PDB file of C-alpha atoms in Angstrom:
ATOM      1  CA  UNK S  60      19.202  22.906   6.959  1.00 51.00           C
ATOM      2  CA  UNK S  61      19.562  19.331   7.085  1.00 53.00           C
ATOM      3  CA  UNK S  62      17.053  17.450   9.924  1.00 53.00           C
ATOM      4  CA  UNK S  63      18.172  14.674  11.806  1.00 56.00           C
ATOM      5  CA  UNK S  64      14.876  12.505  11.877  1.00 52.00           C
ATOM      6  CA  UNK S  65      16.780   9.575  13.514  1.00 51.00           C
ATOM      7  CA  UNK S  66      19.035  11.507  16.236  1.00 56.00           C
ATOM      8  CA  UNK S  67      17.484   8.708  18.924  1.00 55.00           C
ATOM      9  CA  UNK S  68      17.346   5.307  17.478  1.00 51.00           C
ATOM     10  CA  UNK S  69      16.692   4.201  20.543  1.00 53.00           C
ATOM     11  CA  UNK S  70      13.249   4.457  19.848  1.00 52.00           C
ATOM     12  CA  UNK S  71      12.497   3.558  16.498  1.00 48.00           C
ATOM     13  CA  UNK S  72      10.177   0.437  16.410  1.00 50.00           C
ATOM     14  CA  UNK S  73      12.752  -1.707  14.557  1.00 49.00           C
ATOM     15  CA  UNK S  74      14.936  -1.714  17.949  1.00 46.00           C
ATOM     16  CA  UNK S  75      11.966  -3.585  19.308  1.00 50.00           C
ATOM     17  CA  UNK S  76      12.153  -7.290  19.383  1.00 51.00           C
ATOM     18  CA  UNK S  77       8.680  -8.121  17.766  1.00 51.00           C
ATOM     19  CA  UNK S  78       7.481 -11.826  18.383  1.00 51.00           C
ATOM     20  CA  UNK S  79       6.815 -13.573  15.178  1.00 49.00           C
ATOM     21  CA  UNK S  80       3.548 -14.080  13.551  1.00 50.00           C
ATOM     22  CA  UNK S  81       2.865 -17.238  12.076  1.00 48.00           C
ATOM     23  CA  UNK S  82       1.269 -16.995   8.662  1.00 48.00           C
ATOM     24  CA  UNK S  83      -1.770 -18.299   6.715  1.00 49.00           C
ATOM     25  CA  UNK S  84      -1.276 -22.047   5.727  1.00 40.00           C
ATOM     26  CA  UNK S  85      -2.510 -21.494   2.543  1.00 39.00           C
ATOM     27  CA  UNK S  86      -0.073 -19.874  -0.314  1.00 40.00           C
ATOM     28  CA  UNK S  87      -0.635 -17.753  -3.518  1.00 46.00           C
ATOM     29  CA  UNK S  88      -3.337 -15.692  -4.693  1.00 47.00           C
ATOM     30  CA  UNK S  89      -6.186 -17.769  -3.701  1.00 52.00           C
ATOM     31  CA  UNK S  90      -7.966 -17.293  -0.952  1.00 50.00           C
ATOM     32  CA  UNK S  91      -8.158 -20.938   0.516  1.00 49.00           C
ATOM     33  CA  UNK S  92     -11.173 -22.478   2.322  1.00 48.00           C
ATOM     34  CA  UNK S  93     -11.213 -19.103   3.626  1.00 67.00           C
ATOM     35  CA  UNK S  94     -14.860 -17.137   3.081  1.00 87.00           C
ATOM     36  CA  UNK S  95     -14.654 -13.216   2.290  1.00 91.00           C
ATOM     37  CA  UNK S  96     -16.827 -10.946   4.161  1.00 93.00           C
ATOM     38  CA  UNK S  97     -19.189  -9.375   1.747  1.00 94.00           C
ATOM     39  CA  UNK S  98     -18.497  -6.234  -0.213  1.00 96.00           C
ATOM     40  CA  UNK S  99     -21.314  -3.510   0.980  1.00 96.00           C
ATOM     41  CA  UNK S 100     -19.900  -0.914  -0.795  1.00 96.00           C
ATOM     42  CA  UNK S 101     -22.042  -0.310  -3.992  1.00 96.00           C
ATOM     43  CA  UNK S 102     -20.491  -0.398  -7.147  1.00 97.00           C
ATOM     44  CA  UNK S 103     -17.156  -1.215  -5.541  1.00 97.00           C
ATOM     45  CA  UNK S 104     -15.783  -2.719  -8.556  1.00 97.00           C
ATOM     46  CA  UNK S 105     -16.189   0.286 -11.138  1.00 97.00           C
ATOM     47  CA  UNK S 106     -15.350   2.722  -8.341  1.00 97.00           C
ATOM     48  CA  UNK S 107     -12.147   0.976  -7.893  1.00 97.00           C
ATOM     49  CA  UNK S 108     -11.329   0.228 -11.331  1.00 98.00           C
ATOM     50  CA  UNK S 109     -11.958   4.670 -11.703  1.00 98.00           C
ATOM     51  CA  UNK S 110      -9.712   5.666  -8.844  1.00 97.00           C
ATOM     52  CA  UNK S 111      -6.879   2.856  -9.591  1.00 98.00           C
ATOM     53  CA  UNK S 112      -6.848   4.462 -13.398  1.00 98.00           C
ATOM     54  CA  UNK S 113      -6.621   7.973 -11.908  1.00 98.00           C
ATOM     55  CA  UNK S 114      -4.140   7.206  -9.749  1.00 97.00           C
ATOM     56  CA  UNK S 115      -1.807   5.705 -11.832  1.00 98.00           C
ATOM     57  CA  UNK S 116      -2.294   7.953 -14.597  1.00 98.00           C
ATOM     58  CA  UNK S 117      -1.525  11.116 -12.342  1.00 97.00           C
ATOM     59  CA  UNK S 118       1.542   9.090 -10.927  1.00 96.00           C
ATOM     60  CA  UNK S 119       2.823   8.294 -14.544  1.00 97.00           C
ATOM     61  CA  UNK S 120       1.934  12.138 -15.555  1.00 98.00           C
ATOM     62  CA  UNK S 121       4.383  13.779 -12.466  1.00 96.00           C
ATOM     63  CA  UNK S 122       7.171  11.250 -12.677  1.00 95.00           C
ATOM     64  CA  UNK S 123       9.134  14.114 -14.180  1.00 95.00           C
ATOM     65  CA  UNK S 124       8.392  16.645 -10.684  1.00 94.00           C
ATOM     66  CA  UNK S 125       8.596  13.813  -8.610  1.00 91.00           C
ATOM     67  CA  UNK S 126      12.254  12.732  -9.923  1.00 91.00           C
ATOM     68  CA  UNK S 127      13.154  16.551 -10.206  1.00 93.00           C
ATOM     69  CA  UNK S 128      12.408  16.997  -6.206  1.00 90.00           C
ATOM     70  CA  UNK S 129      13.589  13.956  -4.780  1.00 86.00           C
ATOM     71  CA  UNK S 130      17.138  14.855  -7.047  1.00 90.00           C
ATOM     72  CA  UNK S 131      17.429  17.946  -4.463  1.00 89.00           C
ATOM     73  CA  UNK S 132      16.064  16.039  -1.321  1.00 82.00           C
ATOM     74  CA  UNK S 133      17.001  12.407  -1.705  1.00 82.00           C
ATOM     75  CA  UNK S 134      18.614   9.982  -4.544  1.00 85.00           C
ATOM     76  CA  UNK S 135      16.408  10.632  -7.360  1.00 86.00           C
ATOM     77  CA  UNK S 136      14.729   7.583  -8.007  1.00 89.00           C
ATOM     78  CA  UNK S 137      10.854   8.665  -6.356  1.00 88.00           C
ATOM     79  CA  UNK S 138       9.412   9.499  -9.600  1.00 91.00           C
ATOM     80  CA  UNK S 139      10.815   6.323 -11.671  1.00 93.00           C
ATOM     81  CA  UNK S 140       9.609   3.897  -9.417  1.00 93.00           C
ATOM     82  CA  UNK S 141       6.367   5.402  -8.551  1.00 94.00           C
ATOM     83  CA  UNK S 142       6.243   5.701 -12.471  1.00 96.00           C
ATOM     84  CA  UNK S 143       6.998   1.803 -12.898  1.00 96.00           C
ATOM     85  CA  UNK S 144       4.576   0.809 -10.350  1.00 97.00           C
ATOM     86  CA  UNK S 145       2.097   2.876 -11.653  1.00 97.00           C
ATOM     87  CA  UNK S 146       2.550   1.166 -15.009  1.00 97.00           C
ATOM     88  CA  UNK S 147       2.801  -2.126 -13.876  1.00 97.00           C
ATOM     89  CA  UNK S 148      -0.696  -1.914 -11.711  1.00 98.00           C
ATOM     90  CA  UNK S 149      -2.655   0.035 -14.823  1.00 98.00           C
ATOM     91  CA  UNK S 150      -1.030  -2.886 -17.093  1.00 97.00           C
ATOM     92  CA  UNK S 151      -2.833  -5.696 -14.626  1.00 97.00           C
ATOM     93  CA  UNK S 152      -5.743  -3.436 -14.793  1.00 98.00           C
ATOM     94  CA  UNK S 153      -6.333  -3.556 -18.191  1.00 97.00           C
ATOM     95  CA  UNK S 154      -5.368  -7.560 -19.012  1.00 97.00           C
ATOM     96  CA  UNK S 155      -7.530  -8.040 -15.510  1.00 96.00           C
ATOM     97  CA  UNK S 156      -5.226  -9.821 -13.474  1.00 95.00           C
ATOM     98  CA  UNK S 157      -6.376  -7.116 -10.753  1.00 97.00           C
ATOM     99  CA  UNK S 158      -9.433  -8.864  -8.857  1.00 97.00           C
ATOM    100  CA  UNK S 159     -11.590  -5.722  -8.496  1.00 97.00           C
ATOM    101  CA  UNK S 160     -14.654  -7.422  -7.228  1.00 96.00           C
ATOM    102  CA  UNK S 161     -13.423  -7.738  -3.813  1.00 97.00           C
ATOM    103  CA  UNK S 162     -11.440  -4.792  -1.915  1.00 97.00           C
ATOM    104  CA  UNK S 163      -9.131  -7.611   0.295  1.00 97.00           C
ATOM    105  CA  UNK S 164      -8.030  -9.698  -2.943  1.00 97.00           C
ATOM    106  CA  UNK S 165      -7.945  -6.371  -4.756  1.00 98.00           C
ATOM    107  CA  UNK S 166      -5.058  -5.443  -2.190  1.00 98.00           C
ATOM    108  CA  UNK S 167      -3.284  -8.567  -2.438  1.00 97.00           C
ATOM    109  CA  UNK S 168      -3.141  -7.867  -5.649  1.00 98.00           C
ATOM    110  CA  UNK S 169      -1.705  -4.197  -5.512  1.00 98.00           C
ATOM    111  CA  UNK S 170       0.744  -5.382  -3.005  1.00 97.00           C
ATOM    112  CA  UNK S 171       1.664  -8.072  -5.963  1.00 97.00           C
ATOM    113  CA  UNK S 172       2.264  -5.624  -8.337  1.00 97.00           C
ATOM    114  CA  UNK S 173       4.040  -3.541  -6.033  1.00 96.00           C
ATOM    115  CA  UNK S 174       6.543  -6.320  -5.310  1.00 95.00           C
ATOM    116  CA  UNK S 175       6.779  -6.937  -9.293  1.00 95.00           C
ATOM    117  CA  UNK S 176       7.895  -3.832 -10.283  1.00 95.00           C
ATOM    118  CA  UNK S 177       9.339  -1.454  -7.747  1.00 94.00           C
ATOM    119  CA  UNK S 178      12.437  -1.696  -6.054  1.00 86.00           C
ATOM    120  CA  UNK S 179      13.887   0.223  -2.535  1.00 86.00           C
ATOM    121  CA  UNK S 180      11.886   1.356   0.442  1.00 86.00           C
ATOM    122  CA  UNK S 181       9.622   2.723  -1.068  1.00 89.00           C
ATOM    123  CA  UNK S 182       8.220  -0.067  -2.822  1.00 92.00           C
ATOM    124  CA  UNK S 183       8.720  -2.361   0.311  1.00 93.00           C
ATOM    125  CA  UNK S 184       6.613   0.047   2.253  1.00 93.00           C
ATOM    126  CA  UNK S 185       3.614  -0.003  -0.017  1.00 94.00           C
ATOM    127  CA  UNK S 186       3.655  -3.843  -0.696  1.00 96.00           C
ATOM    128  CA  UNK S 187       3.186  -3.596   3.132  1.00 95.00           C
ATOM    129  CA  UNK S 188       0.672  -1.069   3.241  1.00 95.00           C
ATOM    130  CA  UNK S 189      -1.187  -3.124   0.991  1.00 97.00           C
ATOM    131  CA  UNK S 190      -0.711  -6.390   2.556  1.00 97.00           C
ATOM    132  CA  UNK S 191      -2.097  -4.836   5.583  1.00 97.00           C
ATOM    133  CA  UNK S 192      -4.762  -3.366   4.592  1.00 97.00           C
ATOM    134  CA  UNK S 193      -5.386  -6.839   2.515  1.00 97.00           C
ATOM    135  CA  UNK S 194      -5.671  -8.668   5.712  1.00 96.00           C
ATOM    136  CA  UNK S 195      -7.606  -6.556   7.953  1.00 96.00           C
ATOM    137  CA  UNK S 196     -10.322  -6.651   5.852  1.00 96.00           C
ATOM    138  CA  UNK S 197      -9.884 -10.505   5.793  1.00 93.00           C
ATOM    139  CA  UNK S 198     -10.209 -10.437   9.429  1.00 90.00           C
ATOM    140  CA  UNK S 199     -13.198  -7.612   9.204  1.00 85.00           C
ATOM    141  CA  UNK S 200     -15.884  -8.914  11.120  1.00 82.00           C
ATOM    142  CA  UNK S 201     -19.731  -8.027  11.072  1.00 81.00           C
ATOM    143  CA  UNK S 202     -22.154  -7.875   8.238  1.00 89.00           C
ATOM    144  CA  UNK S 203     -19.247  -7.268   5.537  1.00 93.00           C
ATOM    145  CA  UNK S 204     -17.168  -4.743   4.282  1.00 96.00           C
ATOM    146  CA  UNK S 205     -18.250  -1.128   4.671  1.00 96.00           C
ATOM    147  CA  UNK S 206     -16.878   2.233   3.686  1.00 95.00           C
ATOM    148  CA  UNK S 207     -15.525   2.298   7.235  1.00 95.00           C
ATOM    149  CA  UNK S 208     -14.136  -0.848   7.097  1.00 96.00           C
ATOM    150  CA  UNK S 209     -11.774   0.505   3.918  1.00 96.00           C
ATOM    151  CA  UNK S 210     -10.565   3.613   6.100  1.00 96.00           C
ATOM    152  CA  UNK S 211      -9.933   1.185   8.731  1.00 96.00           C
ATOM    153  CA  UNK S 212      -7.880  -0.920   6.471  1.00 97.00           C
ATOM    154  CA  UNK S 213      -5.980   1.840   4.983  1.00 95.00           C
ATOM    155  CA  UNK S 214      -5.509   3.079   8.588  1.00 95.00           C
ATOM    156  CA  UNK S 215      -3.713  -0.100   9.670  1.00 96.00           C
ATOM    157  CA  UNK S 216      -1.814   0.103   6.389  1.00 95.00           C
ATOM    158  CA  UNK S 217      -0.251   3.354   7.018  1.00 92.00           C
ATOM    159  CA  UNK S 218       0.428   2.318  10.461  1.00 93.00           C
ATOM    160  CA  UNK S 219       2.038  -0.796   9.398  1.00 93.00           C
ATOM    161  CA  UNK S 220       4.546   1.984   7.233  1.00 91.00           C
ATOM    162  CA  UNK S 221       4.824   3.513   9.990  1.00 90.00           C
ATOM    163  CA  UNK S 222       5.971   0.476  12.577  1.00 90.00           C
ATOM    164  CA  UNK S 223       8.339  -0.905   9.796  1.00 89.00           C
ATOM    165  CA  UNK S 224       9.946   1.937   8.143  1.00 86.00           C
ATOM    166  CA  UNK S 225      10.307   3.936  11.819  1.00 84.00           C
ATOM    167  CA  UNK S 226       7.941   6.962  10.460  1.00 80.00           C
ATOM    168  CA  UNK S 227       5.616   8.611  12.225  1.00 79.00           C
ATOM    169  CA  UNK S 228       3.917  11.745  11.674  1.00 77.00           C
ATOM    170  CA  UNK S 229       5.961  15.018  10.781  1.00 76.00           C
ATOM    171  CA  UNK S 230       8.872  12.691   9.788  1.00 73.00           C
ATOM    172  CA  UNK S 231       8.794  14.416   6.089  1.00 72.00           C
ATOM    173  CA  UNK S 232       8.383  10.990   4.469  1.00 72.00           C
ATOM    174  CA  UNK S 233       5.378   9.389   2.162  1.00 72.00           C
ATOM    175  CA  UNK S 234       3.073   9.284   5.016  1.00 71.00           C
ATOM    176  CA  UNK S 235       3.087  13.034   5.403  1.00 63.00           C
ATOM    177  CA  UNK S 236       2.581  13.115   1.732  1.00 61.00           C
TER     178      UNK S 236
END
């Protein structure tokens, strides 16, 4: 049976009119005059640099099931450009273009190589998940960045998903998953 996610688009978020936000003054991968909160998460870098491998790795690994299932559910394409993504972010890995020392420029970085190397919604989504979560932790205020200040910047990335590609929970889409 086929389910009609979107039978009242009268209230997905995009029908909103959303007031602009003006952006930072300062442009590229530098962080400005702007100070970043300290890290307070010990050993951020190498348990970052563990869990980015992993996750590309197992991404790269199930392009195959990924492609075969979204082939019977959708167009196909989930598993090659999770695949290419997953490349392109374990290639700045290892030549250390990825700045692992801090979680904030780390993101801006993912959300780089997102934008690089894979196309659709999906990749749109996560360069926005990462931006997100890239920018509340800019803004984190307090003694520095936490373990709790990560979940709350993955938080706000998923809900920025969410706000810009309509989803919300139960919606069968990659925030379920």
């Amino acid at each position: 049976a086929k389910v009609d996610v979107w039978s009242d688009l009268s209230q997905r978020p995009s029908e909103n009119e959303v007031p602009e936000v003006a952006g930072e003054s300062s442009a590229g991968n530098d962080t400005g005059s702007t100070s970043l909160p300290p890290v307070l998460v010990e050993n951020f870098s190498t348990l970052a640099t563990a869990i980015i491998s992993r996750c590309c790795n197992a991404l790269i690994e199930t392009e195959p099931t990924l492609t075969k299932y979204d082939t019977i559910v959708g167009d196909g394409d989930c598993g090659i450009t999770m695949a290419r993504g997953a490349k392109e972010i374990s290639q700045r890995l290892e030549s250390k273009i990825l700045r692992i020392d801090h979680p904030s420029l780390l993101f801006s970085d993912l959300a780089d190589a997102v934008s690089a190397s894979m196309g659709g919604t999906s990749g749109i989504l996560l360069e926005l998940m990462f931006r997100k979560a890239s920018t509340t932790l800019m803004q984190s205020t307090g003694e520095g960045i936490t373990s709790k200040e990560l979940a709350k910047a993955f938080r706000a990335g998923a809900e920025a998903v969410s706000f810009y590609g309509g989803a919300q929970e139960g919606s069968r889409t990659m925030l379920d998953a």
